[in-house]
Amino acid sequence: MCVITVSRGLFSGGVPLAKAVAQRLGYRCISSEVIVERAASRGVRQEELRAALERPPRVLDRFGSRRERFGQRRYVLLALLAEALAEEVCEGKVVYHGLAGHILLEGLPGLLRTRIVAPMEARIRTAQERLKISRNEAIARINKADSNRKAWTRFFNSVNWGHASLFDLVLNLEYISCEEACGLVVAMARQRMFHFTALHLQAIKDVVLARRIRARLALDPQTAVANVGVASCQGRVVISCNAPATADVRRIQDLALALPGVLEVSLRSTAFSGSAAS
Amino acid sequence: MALILISRGSFSGGQVIAECLGKSAGITAVTREDLIASVNRHGEIANKVTASIGKATQNYAEFSALRRPYQILMRLALLEYARAGPIAYFGYSGHLLLPEIDHAVRVRIIAPVYLRVKLMMSREKLTEEEARDRIREYDENRARWTRFMYGKTLRDPEQFDLCINLDRVSFSTACCMIQRLGEESDFKTTPESMVVVENHYLATRVMAALLTDGRTYEMEIGVTAQNGRVSLEGPYLEPSEQATVLEIAGAVPGVSDAQYVEGYAPPFGVLSLEAAGVHHE
């Protein structure tokens, strides 16, 4: 069993493929709606979460002061979505065809990252058929969606959205039928390197725990401004943090330690001298 | 008869995959060096083209003059192999060299830098830093070559049917996926798809005959073929020049009828697909 992410452009045929793969493997097939609902259980409006997924974060949102003023809310929402997705897929046997799955789940063992591409003409035709819109409207919608998704990937990676190096398998549906593409993805998913094994279980728990800690820190007004990276190894957590001087270091440690499964917290930052173990 | 066009960077494991495809499916690996050797059998002009093209990337005017002859001769060489048996061509832009053929599978192999560095260190006996620098240099040269030669970037996954990242996928899995795609119905060789190969082969053979003849080397003439009948299209020619062109074309084995029409010779690679019998839904 494994987790499969299907990245695709709007109207590229990724959704029918994801459903076919899930059916063939007996997996659950989930979209971003499922993680929006789960993330909303933290007390956030679903509309706000959907908007955070659709509207890409800006590059400047990465930086402290700018983020404090403009991007803070979006950062919180993304942390919640990452947590929700990790929790949703942690038991494996899932095909996720929503936005940014390969980015939000980065580091998850047994993750098969696929991307589906299709020629622009085929995408326009599908958009026109499904939405009963003009050719120009279809082009405008597709271009807007592509541009948003590119900005999404630029925010997290230096390489372009859709760059093949971000995925394990890229399939072009120009001449490959959905059925054949499904067969290829299924064959890949059955390979040993994409299996969850007993050895992976702890690593998966660690990935979920890291996402949980980041979401917890993002939700707390005192620690939300800290630009954190969280990693966990068997419950031993390392938080990389370039928080401004006002950030409450003790608060970060306390919040992380309060979560079940956390045994130890180390803070690493240029703002701190060395690491502070609790 | 599988026709697999594999684009990969240097030291990306192409050789390992070639051996695997050979063992498991009897597919012959063809490299750029094989094509050059085949081109060089076409006489003095072909020899000059292959000898000069490598150095010409520093001189755009010279490169432009050599681009068309090089593409025609290399296409001919690749089509010769494609007619003879199942092949996998390991180059970096084989998918751009051939026109559209229904059973051609376009594959891109991506290997992470650490893996390529490791392979290069062990094969070339280099230090890690040397191997890293060499790979960067190779990649830059190849990207420049493809841009100059075809006006395309190799990084666009839409140019390929399948891209496989070897970061977590083993060589044997990659080999199985490629083989599987080549054997499946979407890319299965059919009598109709082989007719397209034959038509392209004949048209390319006529173009090669024209450019390896000193009398017609400089004429940019487009050629399409259908079941032995070839249609040549190019600039206005004096009656004697036209007779020479038709004489050269008519002498190519397999040509039953040749006609010349004055008109626009489409740039290489944009030959009429319909004329070649390609009809994609």
mmCIF file of C-alpha atoms in Angstrom, chain B:
data_model
loop_
_atom_site.group_PDB
_atom_site.id
_atom_site.type_symbol
_atom_site.label_atom_id
_atom_site.label_comp_id
_atom_site.label_asym_id
_atom_site.label_seq_id
_atom_site.Cartn_x
_atom_site.Cartn_y
_atom_site.Cartn_z
ATOM 1 C CA MET B 1 8.436 -3.297 -33.777
ATOM 2 C CA ALA B 2 9.096 -0.981 -30.863
ATOM 3 C CA LEU B 3 10.463 2.471 -31.541
ATOM 4 C CA ILE B 4 11.469 4.047 -28.263
ATOM 5 C CA LEU B 5 13.095 7.467 -28.167
ATOM 6 C CA ILE B 6 14.825 8.000 -24.856
ATOM 7 C CA SER B 7 16.074 11.431 -23.915
ATOM 8 C CA ARG B 8 18.412 11.576 -20.949
ATOM 9 C CA GLY B 9 21.327 13.551 -19.567
ATOM 10 C CA SER B 10 24.854 12.205 -19.508
ATOM 11 C CA PHE B 11 25.479 9.600 -16.811
ATOM 12 C CA SER B 12 21.772 9.182 -16.138
ATOM 13 C CA GLY B 13 21.831 5.421 -16.395
ATOM 14 C CA GLY B 14 20.920 5.188 -20.077
ATOM 15 C CA GLN B 15 23.400 2.390 -20.601
ATOM 16 C CA VAL B 16 21.899 0.302 -17.789
ATOM 17 C CA ILE B 17 18.394 0.774 -19.175
ATOM 18 C CA ALA B 18 19.615 -0.049 -22.696
ATOM 19 C CA GLU B 19 21.074 -3.337 -21.470
ATOM 20 C CA CYS B 20 17.864 -4.129 -19.594
ATOM 21 C CA LEU B 21 15.663 -3.441 -22.643
ATOM 22 C CA GLY B 22 17.961 -5.574 -24.766
ATOM 23 C CA LYS B 23 17.796 -8.513 -22.363
ATOM 24 C CA SER B 24 14.112 -8.410 -21.536
ATOM 25 C CA ALA B 25 12.604 -7.402 -24.879
ATOM 26 C CA GLY B 26 15.285 -7.888 -27.513
ATOM 27 C CA ILE B 27 15.296 -4.159 -28.225
ATOM 28 C CA THR B 28 18.515 -2.891 -29.797
ATOM 29 C CA ALA B 29 20.046 0.207 -28.269
ATOM 30 C CA VAL B 30 21.042 2.849 -30.807
ATOM 31 C CA THR B 31 23.187 5.814 -29.847
ATOM 32 C CA ARG B 32 24.075 9.106 -31.497
ATOM 33 C CA GLU B 33 27.447 7.622 -32.409
ATOM 34 C CA ASP B 34 25.652 4.833 -34.315
ATOM 35 C CA LEU B 35 23.662 7.425 -36.257
ATOM 36 C CA ILE B 36 26.801 9.464 -37.068
ATOM 37 C CA ALA B 37 28.511 6.316 -38.344
ATOM 38 C CA SER B 38 25.489 5.617 -40.516
ATOM 39 C CA VAL B 39 25.366 9.203 -41.831
ATOM 40 C CA ASN B 40 29.057 9.077 -42.728
ATOM 41 C CA ARG B 41 28.314 6.316 -45.208
ATOM 42 C CA HIS B 42 26.416 8.850 -47.343
ATOM 43 C CA GLY B 43 29.523 10.395 -48.883
ATOM 44 C CA GLU B 44 31.772 13.402 -48.639
ATOM 45 C CA ILE B 45 29.126 16.096 -47.982
ATOM 46 C CA ALA B 46 27.543 14.045 -45.189
ATOM 47 C CA ASN B 47 31.017 13.568 -43.674
ATOM 48 C CA LYS B 48 31.621 17.308 -43.702
ATOM 49 C CA VAL B 49 28.275 18.018 -42.038
ATOM 50 C CA THR B 50 28.862 15.633 -39.141
ATOM 51 C CA ALA B 51 32.457 16.762 -38.723
ATOM 52 C CA SER B 52 31.573 20.469 -38.605
ATOM 53 C CA ILE B 53 28.330 20.521 -36.615
ATOM 54 C CA GLY B 54 29.929 19.875 -33.219
ATOM 55 C CA LYS B 55 32.201 22.909 -33.449
ATOM 56 C CA ALA B 56 29.571 25.118 -35.059
ATOM 57 C CA THR B 57 27.660 25.859 -31.829
ATOM 58 C CA GLN B 58 30.094 28.744 -31.315
ATOM 59 C CA ASN B 59 29.236 30.217 -34.724
ATOM 60 C CA TYR B 60 25.534 30.756 -35.220
ATOM 61 C CA ALA B 61 25.688 31.478 -38.987
ATOM 62 C CA GLU B 62 27.653 28.304 -39.670
ATOM 63 C CA PHE B 63 25.375 26.307 -37.388
ATOM 64 C CA SER B 64 22.285 27.627 -39.192
ATOM 65 C CA ALA B 65 23.693 26.516 -42.538
ATOM 66 C CA LEU B 66 24.423 23.035 -41.222
ATOM 67 C CA ARG B 67 21.242 22.539 -39.217
ATOM 68 C CA ARG B 68 18.983 21.329 -42.041
ATOM 69 C CA PRO B 69 21.458 18.915 -43.662
ATOM 70 C CA TYR B 70 22.341 17.519 -40.241
ATOM 71 C CA GLN B 71 18.694 16.950 -39.287
ATOM 72 C CA ILE B 72 17.875 15.286 -42.606
ATOM 73 C CA LEU B 73 20.850 12.938 -42.467
ATOM 74 C CA MET B 74 20.343 12.019 -38.823
ATOM 75 C CA ARG B 75 16.620 11.462 -39.397
ATOM 76 C CA LEU B 76 17.431 9.192 -42.295
ATOM 77 C CA ALA B 77 19.879 7.205 -40.173
ATOM 78 C CA LEU B 78 17.344 6.823 -37.369
ATOM 79 C CA LEU B 79 14.594 5.770 -39.792
ATOM 80 C CA GLU B 80 16.941 3.171 -41.288
ATOM 81 C CA TYR B 81 17.321 1.635 -37.824
ATOM 82 C CA ALA B 82 13.579 1.951 -37.114
ATOM 83 C CA ARG B 83 12.737 -0.032 -40.258
ATOM 84 C CA ALA B 84 15.169 -2.800 -39.427
ATOM 85 C CA GLY B 85 13.907 -3.907 -36.019
ATOM 86 C CA PRO B 86 12.816 -2.856 -32.545
ATOM 87 C CA ILE B 87 15.090 -0.095 -31.283
ATOM 88 C CA ALA B 88 15.540 2.253 -28.391
ATOM 89 C CA TYR B 89 17.413 5.408 -29.377
ATOM 90 C CA PHE B 90 19.396 6.913 -26.519
ATOM 91 C CA GLY B 91 20.158 10.509 -27.312
ATOM 92 C CA TYR B 92 18.896 13.733 -25.911
ATOM 93 C CA SER B 93 16.581 14.925 -28.652
ATOM 94 C CA GLY B 94 15.607 11.857 -30.687
ATOM 95 C CA HIS B 95 11.968 12.741 -30.057
ATOM 96 C CA LEU B 96 12.533 15.976 -31.993
ATOM 97 C CA LEU B 97 14.489 14.335 -34.788
ATOM 98 C CA LEU B 98 11.681 12.113 -36.016
ATOM 99 C CA PRO B 99 8.342 13.256 -37.373
ATOM 100 C CA GLU B 100 5.167 11.983 -35.746
ATOM 101 C CA ILE B 101 4.963 8.201 -35.868
ATOM 102 C CA ASP B 102 2.111 6.450 -34.084
ATOM 103 C CA HIS B 103 4.205 3.739 -32.465
ATOM 104 C CA ALA B 104 7.078 5.979 -31.357
ATOM 105 C CA VAL B 105 7.239 6.284 -27.567
ATOM 106 C CA ARG B 106 8.921 9.437 -26.304
ATOM 107 C CA VAL B 107 10.572 8.915 -22.933
ATOM 108 C CA ARG B 108 12.566 11.219 -20.692
ATOM 109 C CA ILE B 109 14.794 9.774 -17.981
ATOM 110 C CA ILE B 110 15.606 12.116 -15.138
ATOM 111 C CA ALA B 111 18.336 11.131 -12.746
ATOM 112 C CA PRO B 112 19.115 13.067 -9.587
ATOM 113 C CA VAL B 113 22.476 14.820 -9.614
ATOM 114 C CA TYR B 114 23.875 12.708 -6.767
ATOM 115 C CA LEU B 115 23.292 9.546 -8.791
ATOM 116 C CA ARG B 116 24.853 11.006 -11.923
ATOM 117 C CA VAL B 117 27.860 12.239 -9.954
ATOM 118 C CA LYS B 118 28.297 8.788 -8.449
ATOM 119 C CA LEU B 119 28.128 7.119 -11.866
ATOM 120 C CA MET B 120 30.559 9.570 -13.412
ATOM 121 C CA MET B 121 33.019 9.281 -10.514
ATOM 122 C CA SER B 122 33.130 5.513 -10.838
ATOM 123 C CA ARG B 123 33.341 5.400 -14.632
ATOM 124 C CA GLU B 124 35.678 8.340 -15.248
ATOM 125 C CA LYS B 125 37.729 8.117 -12.037
ATOM 126 C CA LEU B 126 37.005 11.722 -11.075
ATOM 127 C CA THR B 127 36.604 13.484 -7.744
ATOM 128 C CA GLU B 128 33.115 14.494 -6.681
ATOM 129 C CA GLU B 129 33.742 18.147 -7.487
ATOM 130 C CA GLU B 130 35.172 17.347 -10.914
ATOM 131 C CA ALA B 131 32.233 15.071 -11.727
ATOM 132 C CA ARG B 132 29.732 17.702 -10.604
ATOM 133 C CA ASP B 133 31.395 20.399 -12.737
ATOM 134 C CA ARG B 134 31.569 18.091 -15.751
ATOM 135 C CA ILE B 135 27.867 17.211 -15.478
ATOM 136 C CA ARG B 136 26.913 20.882 -15.226
ATOM 137 C CA GLU B 137 28.983 21.617 -18.336
ATOM 138 C CA TYR B 138 27.431 18.713 -20.272
ATOM 139 C CA ASP B 139 23.913 19.786 -19.313
ATOM 140 C CA GLU B 140 24.523 23.363 -20.398
ATOM 141 C CA ASN B 141 25.968 22.224 -23.734
ATOM 142 C CA ARG B 142 23.057 19.896 -24.392
ATOM 143 C CA ALA B 143 20.485 22.519 -23.503
ATOM 144 C CA ARG B 144 22.208 24.966 -25.881
ATOM 145 C CA TRP B 145 22.408 22.333 -28.603
ATOM 146 C CA THR B 146 18.687 21.532 -28.418
ATOM 147 C CA ARG B 147 17.779 25.216 -28.362
ATOM 148 C CA PHE B 148 19.931 25.919 -31.423
ATOM 149 C CA MET B 149 18.976 22.774 -33.291
ATOM 150 C CA TYR B 150 15.234 22.567 -32.618
ATOM 151 C CA GLY B 151 14.294 25.769 -30.804
ATOM 152 C CA LYS B 152 13.018 23.724 -27.850
ATOM 153 C CA THR B 153 13.848 23.170 -24.227
ATOM 154 C CA LEU B 154 14.381 19.638 -22.991
ATOM 155 C CA ARG B 155 12.769 20.403 -19.650
ATOM 156 C CA ASP B 156 9.224 20.559 -20.920
ATOM 157 C CA PRO B 157 7.522 17.267 -19.937
ATOM 158 C CA GLU B 158 4.805 17.853 -22.528
ATOM 159 C CA GLN B 159 7.264 16.806 -25.236
ATOM 160 C CA PHE B 160 7.314 13.266 -23.845
ATOM 161 C CA ASP B 161 4.798 10.501 -23.346
ATOM 162 C CA LEU B 162 6.494 9.312 -20.192
ATOM 163 C CA CYS B 163 9.018 10.884 -17.798
ATOM 164 C CA ILE B 164 10.607 8.714 -15.141
ATOM 165 C CA ASN B 165 12.555 10.110 -12.223
ATOM 166 C CA LEU B 166 15.265 7.696 -11.048
ATOM 167 C CA ASP B 167 15.498 9.340 -7.636
ATOM 168 C CA ARG B 168 13.368 6.567 -6.128
ATOM 169 C CA VAL B 169 12.569 4.395 -9.125
ATOM 170 C CA SER B 170 15.003 1.572 -9.843
ATOM 171 C CA PHE B 171 16.554 0.994 -13.259
ATOM 172 C CA SER B 172 14.675 -2.270 -13.645
ATOM 173 C CA THR B 173 11.328 -0.619 -12.850
ATOM 174 C CA ALA B 174 12.076 2.161 -15.340
ATOM 175 C CA CYS B 175 12.954 -0.488 -17.911
ATOM 176 C CA CYS B 176 9.674 -2.386 -17.257
ATOM 177 C CA MET B 177 7.608 0.797 -17.582
ATOM 178 C CA ILE B 178 9.229 1.719 -20.894
ATOM 179 C CA GLN B 179 8.868 -1.789 -22.260
ATOM 180 C CA ARG B 180 5.268 -1.982 -21.142
ATOM 181 C CA LEU B 181 4.354 1.288 -22.829
ATOM 182 C CA GLY B 182 6.052 0.205 -26.050
ATOM 183 C CA GLU B 183 4.081 -3.043 -26.099
ATOM 184 C CA GLU B 184 0.679 -1.665 -25.174
ATOM 185 C CA SER B 185 -2.057 -0.977 -27.662
ATOM 186 C CA ASP B 186 -1.636 2.809 -27.646
ATOM 187 C CA PHE B 187 1.837 2.451 -29.133
ATOM 188 C CA LYS B 188 1.586 -0.903 -30.802
ATOM 189 C CA THR B 189 3.193 -1.099 -34.217
ATOM 190 C CA THR B 190 0.537 -1.620 -36.877
ATOM 191 C CA PRO B 191 0.783 -2.056 -40.651
ATOM 192 C CA GLU B 192 -0.589 1.483 -40.942
ATOM 193 C CA SER B 193 2.043 2.962 -38.630
ATOM 194 C CA MET B 194 4.774 1.141 -40.583
ATOM 195 C CA VAL B 195 3.417 2.674 -43.815
ATOM 196 C CA VAL B 196 3.958 6.091 -42.198
ATOM 197 C CA VAL B 197 7.550 5.091 -41.377
ATOM 198 C CA GLU B 198 8.094 3.971 -44.977
ATOM 199 C CA ASN B 199 6.649 7.198 -46.359
ATOM 200 C CA HIS B 200 8.846 9.315 -44.087
ATOM 201 C CA TYR B 201 11.828 7.160 -44.912
ATOM 202 C CA LEU B 202 11.381 7.587 -48.661
ATOM 203 C CA ALA B 203 10.817 11.353 -48.365
ATOM 204 C CA THR B 204 13.889 11.731 -46.150
ATOM 205 C CA ARG B 205 15.932 9.586 -48.504
ATOM 206 C CA VAL B 206 15.041 11.901 -51.410
ATOM 207 C CA MET B 207 15.969 14.975 -49.331
ATOM 208 C CA ALA B 208 19.254 13.316 -48.370
ATOM 209 C CA ALA B 209 19.965 12.498 -52.022
ATOM 210 C CA LEU B 210 19.406 16.144 -52.973
ATOM 211 C CA LEU B 211 21.629 17.531 -50.275
ATOM 212 C CA THR B 212 24.471 15.089 -50.804
ATOM 213 C CA ASP B 213 24.626 15.994 -54.489
ATOM 214 C CA GLY B 214 26.809 19.033 -55.183
ATOM 215 C CA ARG B 215 24.363 20.284 -57.850
ATOM 216 C CA THR B 216 21.404 20.564 -55.459
ATOM 217 C CA TYR B 217 23.057 20.861 -52.027
ATOM 218 C CA GLU B 218 21.991 24.465 -51.501
ATOM 219 C CA MET B 219 18.363 24.088 -52.617
ATOM 220 C CA GLU B 220 15.844 23.961 -49.786
ATOM 221 C CA ILE B 221 13.298 21.546 -51.100
ATOM 222 C CA GLY B 222 10.608 19.919 -48.988
ATOM 223 C CA VAL B 223 9.592 16.374 -49.835
ATOM 224 C CA THR B 224 6.579 14.260 -48.942
ATOM 225 C CA ALA B 225 6.022 10.708 -50.075
ATOM 226 C CA GLN B 226 3.092 8.378 -50.345
ATOM 227 C CA ASN B 227 3.474 4.804 -51.546
ATOM 228 C CA GLY B 228 6.374 5.609 -53.863
ATOM 229 C CA ARG B 229 4.993 8.863 -55.234
ATOM 230 C CA VAL B 230 7.054 11.809 -54.074
ATOM 231 C CA SER B 231 6.073 15.413 -54.146
ATOM 232 C CA LEU B 232 8.831 18.013 -54.069
ATOM 233 C CA GLU B 233 8.140 21.617 -53.199
ATOM 234 C CA GLY B 234 10.606 24.480 -53.317
ATOM 235 C CA PRO B 235 11.670 27.737 -54.945
ATOM 236 C CA TYR B 236 11.397 28.643 -58.624
ATOM 237 C CA LEU B 237 13.932 26.591 -60.601
ATOM 238 C CA GLU B 238 15.127 26.910 -64.168
ATOM 239 C CA PRO B 239 13.849 23.996 -66.302
ATOM 240 C CA SER B 240 17.340 22.459 -66.357
ATOM 241 C CA GLU B 241 17.639 22.689 -62.556
ATOM 242 C CA GLN B 242 14.192 21.185 -62.118
ATOM 243 C CA ALA B 243 15.163 18.326 -64.429
ATOM 244 C CA THR B 244 18.267 17.695 -62.306
ATOM 245 C CA VAL B 245 16.188 17.659 -59.111
ATOM 246 C CA LEU B 246 13.680 15.225 -60.612
ATOM 247 C CA GLU B 247 16.489 13.067 -61.982
ATOM 248 C CA ILE B 248 18.102 12.782 -58.529
ATOM 249 C CA ALA B 249 14.740 12.116 -56.846
ATOM 250 C CA GLY B 250 13.716 9.583 -59.476
ATOM 251 C CA ALA B 251 16.948 7.664 -59.003
ATOM 252 C CA VAL B 252 16.216 6.987 -55.338
ATOM 253 C CA PRO B 253 15.170 3.327 -54.985
ATOM 254 C CA GLY B 254 11.445 3.078 -54.204
ATOM 255 C CA VAL B 255 10.424 6.272 -56.024
ATOM 256 C CA SER B 256 7.838 5.465 -58.696
ATOM 257 C CA ASP B 257 6.876 9.014 -59.563
ATOM 258 C CA ALA B 258 8.332 12.442 -58.719
ATOM 259 C CA GLN B 259 6.734 15.835 -59.223
ATOM 260 C CA TYR B 260 8.086 19.297 -58.516
ATOM 261 C CA VAL B 261 5.870 22.211 -57.592
ATOM 262 C CA GLU B 262 6.977 25.722 -56.967
ATOM 263 C CA GLY B 263 6.058 26.931 -53.535
ATOM 264 C CA TYR B 264 7.073 27.231 -49.960
ATOM 265 C CA ALA B 265 9.270 24.436 -48.678
ATOM 266 C CA PRO B 266 8.180 24.044 -45.072
ATOM 267 C CA PRO B 267 10.958 24.129 -42.487
ATOM 268 C CA PHE B 268 12.275 20.732 -41.586
ATOM 269 C CA GLY B 269 10.166 19.014 -38.983
ATOM 270 C CA VAL B 270 6.968 20.703 -40.113
ATOM 271 C CA LEU B 271 6.309 18.455 -43.064
ATOM 272 C CA SER B 272 2.680 17.803 -43.831
ATOM 273 C CA LEU B 273 1.527 15.005 -41.546
ATOM 274 C CA GLU B 274 -1.581 14.326 -43.601
ATOM 275 C CA ALA B 275 0.568 13.792 -46.680
ATOM 276 C CA ALA B 276 2.564 11.226 -44.742
ATOM 277 C CA GLY B 277 -0.615 9.424 -43.758
ATOM 278 C CA VAL B 278 -0.729 10.544 -40.102
ATOM 279 C CA HIS B 279 -4.254 11.031 -38.836
ATOM 280 C CA HIS B 280 -4.552 11.501 -35.101
ATOM 281 C CA GLU B 281 -8.020 11.746 -33.616
#
